[in-house]
Short mmCIF file of C-alpha atoms and ligand atoms in Angstrom, two decimals:
data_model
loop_
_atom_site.label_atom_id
_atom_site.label_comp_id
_atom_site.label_asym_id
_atom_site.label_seq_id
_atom_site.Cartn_x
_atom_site.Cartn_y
_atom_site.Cartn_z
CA UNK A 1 0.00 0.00 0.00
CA UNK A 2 -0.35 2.45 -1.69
CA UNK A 3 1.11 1.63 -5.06
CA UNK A 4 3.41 -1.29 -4.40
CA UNK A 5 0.96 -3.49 -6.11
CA UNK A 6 1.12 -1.75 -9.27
CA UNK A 7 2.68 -3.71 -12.46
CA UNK A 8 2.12 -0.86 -15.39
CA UNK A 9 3.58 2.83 -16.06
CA UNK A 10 1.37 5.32 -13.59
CA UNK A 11 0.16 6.47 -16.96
CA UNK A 12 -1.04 3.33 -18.02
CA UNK A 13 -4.17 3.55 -14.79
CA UNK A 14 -6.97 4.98 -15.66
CA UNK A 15 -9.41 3.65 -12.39
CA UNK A 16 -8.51 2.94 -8.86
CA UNK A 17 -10.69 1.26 -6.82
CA UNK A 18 -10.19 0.03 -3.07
CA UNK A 19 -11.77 -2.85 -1.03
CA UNK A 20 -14.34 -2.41 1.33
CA UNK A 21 -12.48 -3.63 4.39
CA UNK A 22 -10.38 -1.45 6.31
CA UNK A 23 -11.10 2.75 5.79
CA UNK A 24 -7.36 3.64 7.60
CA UNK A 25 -5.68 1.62 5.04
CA UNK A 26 -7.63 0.16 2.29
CA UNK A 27 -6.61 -2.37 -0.74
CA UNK A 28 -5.98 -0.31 -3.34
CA UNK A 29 -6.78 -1.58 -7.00
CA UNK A 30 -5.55 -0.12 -9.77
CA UNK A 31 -6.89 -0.95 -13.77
CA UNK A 32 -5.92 0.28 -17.23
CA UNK A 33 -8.24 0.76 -19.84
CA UNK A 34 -7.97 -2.65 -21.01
CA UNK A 35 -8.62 -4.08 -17.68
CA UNK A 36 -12.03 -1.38 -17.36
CA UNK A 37 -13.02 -3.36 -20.48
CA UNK A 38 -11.93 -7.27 -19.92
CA UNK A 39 -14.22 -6.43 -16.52
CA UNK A 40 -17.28 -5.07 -18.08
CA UNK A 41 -17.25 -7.65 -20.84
CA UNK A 42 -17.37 -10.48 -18.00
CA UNK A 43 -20.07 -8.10 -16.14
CA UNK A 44 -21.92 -7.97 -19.17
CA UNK A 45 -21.66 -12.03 -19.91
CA UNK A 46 -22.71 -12.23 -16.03
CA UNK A 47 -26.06 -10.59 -16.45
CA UNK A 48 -26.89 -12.17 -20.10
CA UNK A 49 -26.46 -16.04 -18.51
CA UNK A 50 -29.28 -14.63 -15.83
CA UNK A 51 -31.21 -13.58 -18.53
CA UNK A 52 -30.98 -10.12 -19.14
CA UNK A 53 -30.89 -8.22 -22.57
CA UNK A 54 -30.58 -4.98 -23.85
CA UNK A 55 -34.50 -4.39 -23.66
CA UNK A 56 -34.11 -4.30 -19.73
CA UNK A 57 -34.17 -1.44 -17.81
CA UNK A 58 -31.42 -1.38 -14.22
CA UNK A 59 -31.36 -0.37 -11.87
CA UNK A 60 -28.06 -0.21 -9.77
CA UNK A 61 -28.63 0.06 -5.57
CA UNK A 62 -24.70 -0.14 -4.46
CA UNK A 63 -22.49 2.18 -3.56
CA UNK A 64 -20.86 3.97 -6.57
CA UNK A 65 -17.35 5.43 -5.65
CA UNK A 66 -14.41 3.40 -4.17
CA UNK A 67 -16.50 0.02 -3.86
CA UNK A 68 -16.25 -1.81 -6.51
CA UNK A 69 -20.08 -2.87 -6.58
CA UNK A 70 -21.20 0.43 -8.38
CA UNK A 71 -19.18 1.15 -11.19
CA UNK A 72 -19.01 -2.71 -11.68
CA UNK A 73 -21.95 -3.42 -12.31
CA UNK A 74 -22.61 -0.43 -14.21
CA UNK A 75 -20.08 -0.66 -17.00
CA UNK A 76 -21.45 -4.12 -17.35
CA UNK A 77 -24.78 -3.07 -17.85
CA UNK A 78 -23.81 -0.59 -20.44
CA UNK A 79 -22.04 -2.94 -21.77
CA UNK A 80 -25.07 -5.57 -22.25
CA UNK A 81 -26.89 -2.24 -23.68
CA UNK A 82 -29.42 -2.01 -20.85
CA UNK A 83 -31.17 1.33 -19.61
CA UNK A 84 -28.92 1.83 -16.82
CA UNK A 85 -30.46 4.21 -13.86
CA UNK A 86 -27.05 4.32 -11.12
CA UNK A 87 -29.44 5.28 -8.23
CA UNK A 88 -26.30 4.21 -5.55
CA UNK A 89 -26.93 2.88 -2.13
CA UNK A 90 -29.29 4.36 0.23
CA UNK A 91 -32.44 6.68 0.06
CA UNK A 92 -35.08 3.67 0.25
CA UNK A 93 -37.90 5.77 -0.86
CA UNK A 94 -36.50 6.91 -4.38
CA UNK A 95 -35.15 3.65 -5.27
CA UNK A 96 -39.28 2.83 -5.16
CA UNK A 97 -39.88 5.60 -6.69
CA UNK A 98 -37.11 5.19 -9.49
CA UNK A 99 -38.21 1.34 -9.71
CA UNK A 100 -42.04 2.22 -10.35
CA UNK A 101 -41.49 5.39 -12.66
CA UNK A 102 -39.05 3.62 -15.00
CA UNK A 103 -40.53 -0.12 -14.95
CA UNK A 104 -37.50 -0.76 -13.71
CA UNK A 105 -37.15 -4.70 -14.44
CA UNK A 106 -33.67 -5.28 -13.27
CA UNK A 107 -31.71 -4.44 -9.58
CA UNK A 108 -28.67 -4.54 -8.49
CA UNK A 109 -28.39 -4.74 -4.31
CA UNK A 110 -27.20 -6.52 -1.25
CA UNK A 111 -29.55 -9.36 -0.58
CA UNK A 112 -30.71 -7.41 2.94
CA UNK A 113 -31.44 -4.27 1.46
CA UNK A 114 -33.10 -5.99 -0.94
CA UNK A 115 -35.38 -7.41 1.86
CA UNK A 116 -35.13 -3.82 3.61
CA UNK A 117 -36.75 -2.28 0.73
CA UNK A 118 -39.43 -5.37 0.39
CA UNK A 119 -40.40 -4.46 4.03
CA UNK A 120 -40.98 -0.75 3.56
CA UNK A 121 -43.17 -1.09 0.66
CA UNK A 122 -45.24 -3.87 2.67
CA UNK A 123 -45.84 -1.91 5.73
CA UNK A 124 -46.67 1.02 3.69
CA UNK A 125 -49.58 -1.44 1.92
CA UNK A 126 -47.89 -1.44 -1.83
CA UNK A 127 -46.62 -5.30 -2.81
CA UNK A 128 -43.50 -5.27 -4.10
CA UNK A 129 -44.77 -7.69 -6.81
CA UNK A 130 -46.82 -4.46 -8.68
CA UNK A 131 -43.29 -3.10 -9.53
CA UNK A 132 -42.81 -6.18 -12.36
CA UNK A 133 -39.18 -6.90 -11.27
CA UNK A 134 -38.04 -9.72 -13.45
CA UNK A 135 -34.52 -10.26 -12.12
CA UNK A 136 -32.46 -9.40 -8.60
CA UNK A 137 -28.52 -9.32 -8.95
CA UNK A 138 -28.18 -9.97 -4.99
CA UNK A 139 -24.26 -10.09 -3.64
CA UNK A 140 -21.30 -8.79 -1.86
CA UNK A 141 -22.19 -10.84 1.56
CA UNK A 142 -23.39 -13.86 2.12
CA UNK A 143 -26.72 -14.71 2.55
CA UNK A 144 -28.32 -18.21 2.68
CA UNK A 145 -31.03 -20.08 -0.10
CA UNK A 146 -33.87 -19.52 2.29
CA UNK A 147 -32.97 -15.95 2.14
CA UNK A 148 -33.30 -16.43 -1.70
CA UNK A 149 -36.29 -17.98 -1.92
CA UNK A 150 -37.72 -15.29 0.43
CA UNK A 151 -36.79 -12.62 -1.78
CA UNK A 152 -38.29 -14.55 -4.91
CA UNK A 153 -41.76 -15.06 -3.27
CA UNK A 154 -41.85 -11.11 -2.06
CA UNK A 155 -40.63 -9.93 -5.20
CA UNK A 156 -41.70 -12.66 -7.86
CA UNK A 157 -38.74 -12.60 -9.28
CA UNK A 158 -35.48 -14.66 -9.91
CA UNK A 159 -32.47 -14.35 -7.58
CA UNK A 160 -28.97 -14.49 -8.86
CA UNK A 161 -26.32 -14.59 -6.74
CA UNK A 162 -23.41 -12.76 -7.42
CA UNK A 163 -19.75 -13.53 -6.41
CA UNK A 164 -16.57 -11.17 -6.78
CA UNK A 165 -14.10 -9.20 -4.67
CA UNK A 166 -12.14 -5.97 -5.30
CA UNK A 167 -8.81 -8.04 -5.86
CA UNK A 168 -10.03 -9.94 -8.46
CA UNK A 169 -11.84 -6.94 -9.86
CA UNK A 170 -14.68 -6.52 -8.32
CA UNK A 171 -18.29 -8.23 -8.77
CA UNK A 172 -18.91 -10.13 -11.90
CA UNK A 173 -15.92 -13.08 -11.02
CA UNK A 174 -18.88 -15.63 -10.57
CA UNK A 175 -22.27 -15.35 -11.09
CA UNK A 176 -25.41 -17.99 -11.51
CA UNK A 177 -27.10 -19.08 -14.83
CA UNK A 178 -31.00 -19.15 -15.02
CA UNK A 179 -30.45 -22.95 -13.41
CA UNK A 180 -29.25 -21.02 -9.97
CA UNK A 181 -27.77 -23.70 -8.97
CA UNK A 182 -23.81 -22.24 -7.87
CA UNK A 183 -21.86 -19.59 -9.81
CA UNK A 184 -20.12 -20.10 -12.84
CA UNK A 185 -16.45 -18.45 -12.86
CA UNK A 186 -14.96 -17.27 -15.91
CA UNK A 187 -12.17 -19.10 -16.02
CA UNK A 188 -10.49 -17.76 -19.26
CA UNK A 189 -10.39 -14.68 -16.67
CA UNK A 190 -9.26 -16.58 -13.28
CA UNK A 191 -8.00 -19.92 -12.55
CA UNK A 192 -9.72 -21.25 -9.10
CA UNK A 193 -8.23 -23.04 -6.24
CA UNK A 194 -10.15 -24.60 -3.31
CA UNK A 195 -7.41 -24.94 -0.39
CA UNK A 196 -7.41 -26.38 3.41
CA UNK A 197 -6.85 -22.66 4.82
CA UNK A 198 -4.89 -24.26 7.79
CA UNK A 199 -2.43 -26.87 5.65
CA UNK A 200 -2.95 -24.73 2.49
CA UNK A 201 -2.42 -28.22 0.50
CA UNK A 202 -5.56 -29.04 -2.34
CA UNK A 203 -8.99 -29.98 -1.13
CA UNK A 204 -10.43 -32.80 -2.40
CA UNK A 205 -12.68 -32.20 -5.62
CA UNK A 206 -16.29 -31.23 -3.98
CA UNK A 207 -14.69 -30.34 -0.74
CA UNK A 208 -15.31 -27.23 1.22
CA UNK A 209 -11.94 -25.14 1.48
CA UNK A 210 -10.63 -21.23 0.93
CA UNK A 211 -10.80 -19.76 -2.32
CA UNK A 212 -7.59 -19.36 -3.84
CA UNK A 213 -7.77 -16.69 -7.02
CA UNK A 214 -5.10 -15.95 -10.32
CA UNK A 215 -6.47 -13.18 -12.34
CA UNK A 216 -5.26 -14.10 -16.13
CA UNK A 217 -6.33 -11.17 -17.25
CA UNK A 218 -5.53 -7.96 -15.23
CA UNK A 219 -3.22 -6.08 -16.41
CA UNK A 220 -2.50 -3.22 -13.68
CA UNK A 221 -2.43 -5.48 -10.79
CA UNK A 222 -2.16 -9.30 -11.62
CA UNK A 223 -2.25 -11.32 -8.45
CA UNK A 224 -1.48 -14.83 -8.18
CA UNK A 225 -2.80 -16.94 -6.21
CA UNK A 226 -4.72 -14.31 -3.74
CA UNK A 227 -6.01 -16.46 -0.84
CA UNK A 228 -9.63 -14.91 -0.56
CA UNK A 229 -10.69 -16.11 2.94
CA UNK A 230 -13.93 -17.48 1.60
CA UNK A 231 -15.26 -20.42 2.23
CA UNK A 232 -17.14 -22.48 -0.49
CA UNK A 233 -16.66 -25.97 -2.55
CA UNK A 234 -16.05 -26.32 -6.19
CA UNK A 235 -19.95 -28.21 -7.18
CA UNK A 236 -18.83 -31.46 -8.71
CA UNK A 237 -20.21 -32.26 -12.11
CA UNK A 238 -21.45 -30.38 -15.19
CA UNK A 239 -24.13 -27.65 -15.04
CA UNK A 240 -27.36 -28.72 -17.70
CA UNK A 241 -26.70 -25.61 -18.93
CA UNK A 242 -23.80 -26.75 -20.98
CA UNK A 243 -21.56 -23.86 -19.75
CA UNK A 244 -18.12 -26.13 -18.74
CA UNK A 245 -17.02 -22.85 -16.34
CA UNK A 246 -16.75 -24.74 -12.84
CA UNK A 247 -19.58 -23.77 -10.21
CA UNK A 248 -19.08 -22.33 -6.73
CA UNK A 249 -21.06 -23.35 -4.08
CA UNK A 250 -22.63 -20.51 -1.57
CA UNK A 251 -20.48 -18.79 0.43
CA UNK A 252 -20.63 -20.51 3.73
CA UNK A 253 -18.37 -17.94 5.87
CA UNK A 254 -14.50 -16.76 5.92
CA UNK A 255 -11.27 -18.20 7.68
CA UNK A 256 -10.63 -15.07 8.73
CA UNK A 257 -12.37 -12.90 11.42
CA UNK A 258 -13.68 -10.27 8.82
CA UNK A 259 -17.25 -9.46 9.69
CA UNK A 260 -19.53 -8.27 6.79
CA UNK A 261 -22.03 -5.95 7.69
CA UNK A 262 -24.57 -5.04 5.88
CA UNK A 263 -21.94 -5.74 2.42
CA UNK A 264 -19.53 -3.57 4.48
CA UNK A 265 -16.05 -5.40 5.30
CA UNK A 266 -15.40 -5.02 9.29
CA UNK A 267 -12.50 -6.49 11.12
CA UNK A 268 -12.94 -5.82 14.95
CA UNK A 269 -9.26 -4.36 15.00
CA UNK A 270 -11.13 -1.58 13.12
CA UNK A 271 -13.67 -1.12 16.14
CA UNK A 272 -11.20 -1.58 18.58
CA UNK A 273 -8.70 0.63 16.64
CA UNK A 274 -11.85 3.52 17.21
CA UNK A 275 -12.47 3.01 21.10
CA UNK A 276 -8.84 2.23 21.81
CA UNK A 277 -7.42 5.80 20.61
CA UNK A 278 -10.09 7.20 23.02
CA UNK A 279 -8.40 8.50 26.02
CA UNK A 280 -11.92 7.86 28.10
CA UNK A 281 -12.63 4.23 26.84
CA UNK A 282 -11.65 1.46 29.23
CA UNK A 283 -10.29 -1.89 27.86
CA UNK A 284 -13.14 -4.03 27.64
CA UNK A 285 -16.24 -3.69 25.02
CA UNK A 286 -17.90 -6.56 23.31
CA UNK A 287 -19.26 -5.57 19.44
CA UNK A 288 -23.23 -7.25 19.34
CA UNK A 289 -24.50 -7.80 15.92
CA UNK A 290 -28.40 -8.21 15.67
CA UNK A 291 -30.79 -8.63 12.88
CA UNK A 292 -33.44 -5.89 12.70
CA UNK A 293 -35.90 -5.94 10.33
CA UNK A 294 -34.39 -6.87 7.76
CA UNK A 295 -30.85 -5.22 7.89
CA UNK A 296 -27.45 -6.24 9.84
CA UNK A 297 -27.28 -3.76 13.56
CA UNK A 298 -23.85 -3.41 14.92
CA UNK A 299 -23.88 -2.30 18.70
CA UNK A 300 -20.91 -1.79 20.40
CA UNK A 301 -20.89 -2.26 24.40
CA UNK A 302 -17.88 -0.31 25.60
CA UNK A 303 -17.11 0.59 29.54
CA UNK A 304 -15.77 4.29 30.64
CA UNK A 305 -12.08 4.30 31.82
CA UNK A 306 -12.31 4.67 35.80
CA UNK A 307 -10.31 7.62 35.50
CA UNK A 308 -12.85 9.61 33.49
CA UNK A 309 -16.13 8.53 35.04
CA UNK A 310 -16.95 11.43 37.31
CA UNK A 311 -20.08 9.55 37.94
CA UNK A 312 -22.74 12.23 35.92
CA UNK A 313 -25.21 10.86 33.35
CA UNK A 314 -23.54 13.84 31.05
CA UNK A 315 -19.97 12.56 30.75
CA UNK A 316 -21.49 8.96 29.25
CA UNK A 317 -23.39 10.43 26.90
CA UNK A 318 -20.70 12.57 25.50
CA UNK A 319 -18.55 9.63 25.07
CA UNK A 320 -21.43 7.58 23.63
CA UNK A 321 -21.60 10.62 21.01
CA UNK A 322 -18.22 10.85 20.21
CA UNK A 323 -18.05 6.89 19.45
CA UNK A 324 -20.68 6.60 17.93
CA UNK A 325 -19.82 9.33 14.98
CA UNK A 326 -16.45 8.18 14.75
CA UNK A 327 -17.39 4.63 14.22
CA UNK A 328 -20.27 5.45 11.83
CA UNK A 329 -16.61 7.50 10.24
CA UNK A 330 -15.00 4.57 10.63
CA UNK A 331 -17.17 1.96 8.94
CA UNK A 332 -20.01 3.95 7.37
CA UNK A 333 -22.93 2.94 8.68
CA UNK A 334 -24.84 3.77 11.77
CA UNK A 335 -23.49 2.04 14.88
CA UNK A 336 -25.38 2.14 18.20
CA UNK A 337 -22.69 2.62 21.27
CA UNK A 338 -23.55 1.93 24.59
CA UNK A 339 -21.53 3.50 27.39
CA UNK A 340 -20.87 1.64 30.68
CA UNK A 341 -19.58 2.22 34.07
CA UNK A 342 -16.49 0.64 34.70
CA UNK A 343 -17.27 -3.50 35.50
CA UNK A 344 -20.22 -3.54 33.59
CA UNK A 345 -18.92 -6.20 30.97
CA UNK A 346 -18.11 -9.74 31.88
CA UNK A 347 -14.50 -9.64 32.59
CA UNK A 348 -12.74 -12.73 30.14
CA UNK A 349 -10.47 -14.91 32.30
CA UNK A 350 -8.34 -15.90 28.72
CA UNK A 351 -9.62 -15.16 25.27
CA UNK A 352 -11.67 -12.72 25.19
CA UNK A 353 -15.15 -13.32 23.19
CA UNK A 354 -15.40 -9.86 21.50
CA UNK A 355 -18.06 -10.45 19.22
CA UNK A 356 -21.51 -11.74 19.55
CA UNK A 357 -23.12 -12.43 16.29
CA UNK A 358 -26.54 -13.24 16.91
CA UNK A 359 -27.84 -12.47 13.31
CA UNK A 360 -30.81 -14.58 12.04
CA UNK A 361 -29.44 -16.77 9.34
CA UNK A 362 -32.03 -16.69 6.41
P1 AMP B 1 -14.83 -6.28 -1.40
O1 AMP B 1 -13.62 -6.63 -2.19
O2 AMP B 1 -14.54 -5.28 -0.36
O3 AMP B 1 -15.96 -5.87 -2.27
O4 AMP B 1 -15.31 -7.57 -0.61
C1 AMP B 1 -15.28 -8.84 -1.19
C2 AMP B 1 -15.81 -9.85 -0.20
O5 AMP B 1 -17.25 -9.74 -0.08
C3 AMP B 1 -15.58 -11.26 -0.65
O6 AMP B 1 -14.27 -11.71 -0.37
C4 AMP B 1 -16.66 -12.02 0.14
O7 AMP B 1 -16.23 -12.25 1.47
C5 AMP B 1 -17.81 -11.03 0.17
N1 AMP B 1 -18.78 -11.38 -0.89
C6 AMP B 1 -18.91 -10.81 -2.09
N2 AMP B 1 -19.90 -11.38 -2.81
C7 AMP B 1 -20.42 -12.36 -2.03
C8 AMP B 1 -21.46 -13.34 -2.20
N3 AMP B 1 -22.20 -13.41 -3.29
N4 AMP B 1 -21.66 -14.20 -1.17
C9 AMP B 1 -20.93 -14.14 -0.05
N5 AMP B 1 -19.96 -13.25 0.18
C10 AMP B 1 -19.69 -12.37 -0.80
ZN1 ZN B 2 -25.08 -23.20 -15.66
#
């Protein structure tokens, strides 16, 4: 970091992109132009095998900017030749409005905003089926086949699971024909590995291991063999779809500790990194992540430092305040920090537990 990783002239990048995980020190990604274009061609092939033409109308609901998810899937879209709307993340009640306006028939999203939207139109008494949706590109975190199937009955339309990471280029690495039954990966643009993360030697075919990725492609930043953290299995046999690109299973979770919240990358160094350089925080705090509605909530439980507690309601809640805008700085999203008096926590006697993920698995 910052450049290290970079295998052309400075001249030769025309896009830099960075992974959602850490916002101190990101991944940086560079790409020339010929990278820009290898990635929206595969975009593009992405969204045909699901089904979609240039008669479709998009609409994009990620983040456009340094995550990859945005521009990604919008160059592909071009690409295909589809009426492209980039609405970006957020700002629930537009992307209805934007969906119902346009007869919008294709979105882009994270499978629980996705399910976020779903439940706003619901309680407001409007059925998400009037809006016609035809397909839903859902990725960037994992979510389960129940959640899928969910989604399809609220919606009445098809779910495709999409599979990609910033290293590799972004979304659009692997991505699930109309038989939605794992994710094809291009592989004329990355050779796969499936790995035992803790003797690194080959898995057995069908075997779930880490993700091991070569771009063959990239030009500004070729990486080989980039150990991805994910968890999956190659899915034995051919698809009846006659593609021969080997199928990913689901995402079933990460060697690593990396927590993704709400699509967002979080490492609890990063939370810890936030309370830690305040000069009021004591050492213990335990980071609580909840399902509401339908969208990830990330609490943080974090006790006063003896030495500051002067005992008034006052000083907690101007620590609380000071946390919680430097985390939602920190991350970008909304956490909700609770400030204790010293003792309040369960004290670890060895490792200590620091999260408690108590999401509902869908
Ligand atoms: P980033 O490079 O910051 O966009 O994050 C990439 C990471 O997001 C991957 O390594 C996965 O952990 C996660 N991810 C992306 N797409 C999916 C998906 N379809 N299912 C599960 N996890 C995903
Ligand atoms: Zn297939």
């Amino acid at each position: 970091y910052p450049t290290g990783m970079l295998a052309v002239d400075p001249e030769e990048v025309v896009r830099m992109h960075t992974s959602s995980g850490t916002t101190g020190r990101p991944t940086a990604i560079f790409h020339t132009r010929q990278d820009i274009e290898n990635w929206a061609e595969i975009m593009a092939r992405c969204l045909a095998m699901a089904g979609a033409t240039s008669k479709d109308i998009f609409q994009n609901m990620t983040g456009y900017g340094l995550f990859t998810g945005g521009l990604g899937l919008h160059y592909g879209a071009e690409r295909l030749g589809m009426w492209t709307i980039p609405a970006g993340a957020g700002n629930t009640a537009r992307q209805i409005m934007l969906m119902k306006d346009f007869h919008v028939t294709v979105i882009h999203a994270t499978p629980s905003y996705a399910m976020h939207i779903a439940e706003r139109m619901l309680s407001e008494g409007e059925d998400p089926k009037t809006l016609g949706l035809k397909i839903g590109v859902l990725g960037a975190e994992p979510y389960t086949e129940e959640m899928r199937l969910k989604l399809q009955d609220i919606y009445g339309f098809k779910v495709f699971n999409s599979y990609g990471l910033s290293e590799m280029n972004g979304p659009g690495v692997a991505f699930e024909c109309t038989y939605q039954n794992g994710m094809h990966v291009w592989e004329d643009s990355y050779i796969v590995e499936i790995i035992d993360p803790n003797t690194l030697e080959p898995c057995k075919p069908g075997e779930v291991g880490e993700l091991v990725m070569t771009t063959l492609r990239r030009t500004a930043q070729p990486i080989i063999r980039y150990r991805t953290r994910d968890l999956t299995r190659i899915i034995p046999g051919e698809c009846p779809c006659g593609r021969k690109h080997a199928r990913l299973d689901r995402m079933i979770g990460r060697s690593d500790d990396m927590l993704i919240v709400r699509g967002v990358n979080v490492f609890p160094s990063q939370i810890e990194e936030v309370l830690m350089k305040h000069e009021w925080v004591g050492g213990n705090y335990v980071i609580h992540l909840t399902t509401i509605g339908a969208m990830d909530e990330m609490a943080v439980k974090v006790e006063i430092s003896k030495t500051a507690f002067d005992g008034s309601i006052e000083t907690l809640r101007k620590l609380r305040d000071q946390l919680q805008r430097q985390l939602r700085e920190q991350v970008g999203f909304n956490v909700h920090v609770e400030v204790m008096e010293p003792g309040s926590l369960p004290a670890s006697e060895g490792k200590a537990k620091r999260v408690i993920d108590e999401r509902e698995r869908r």
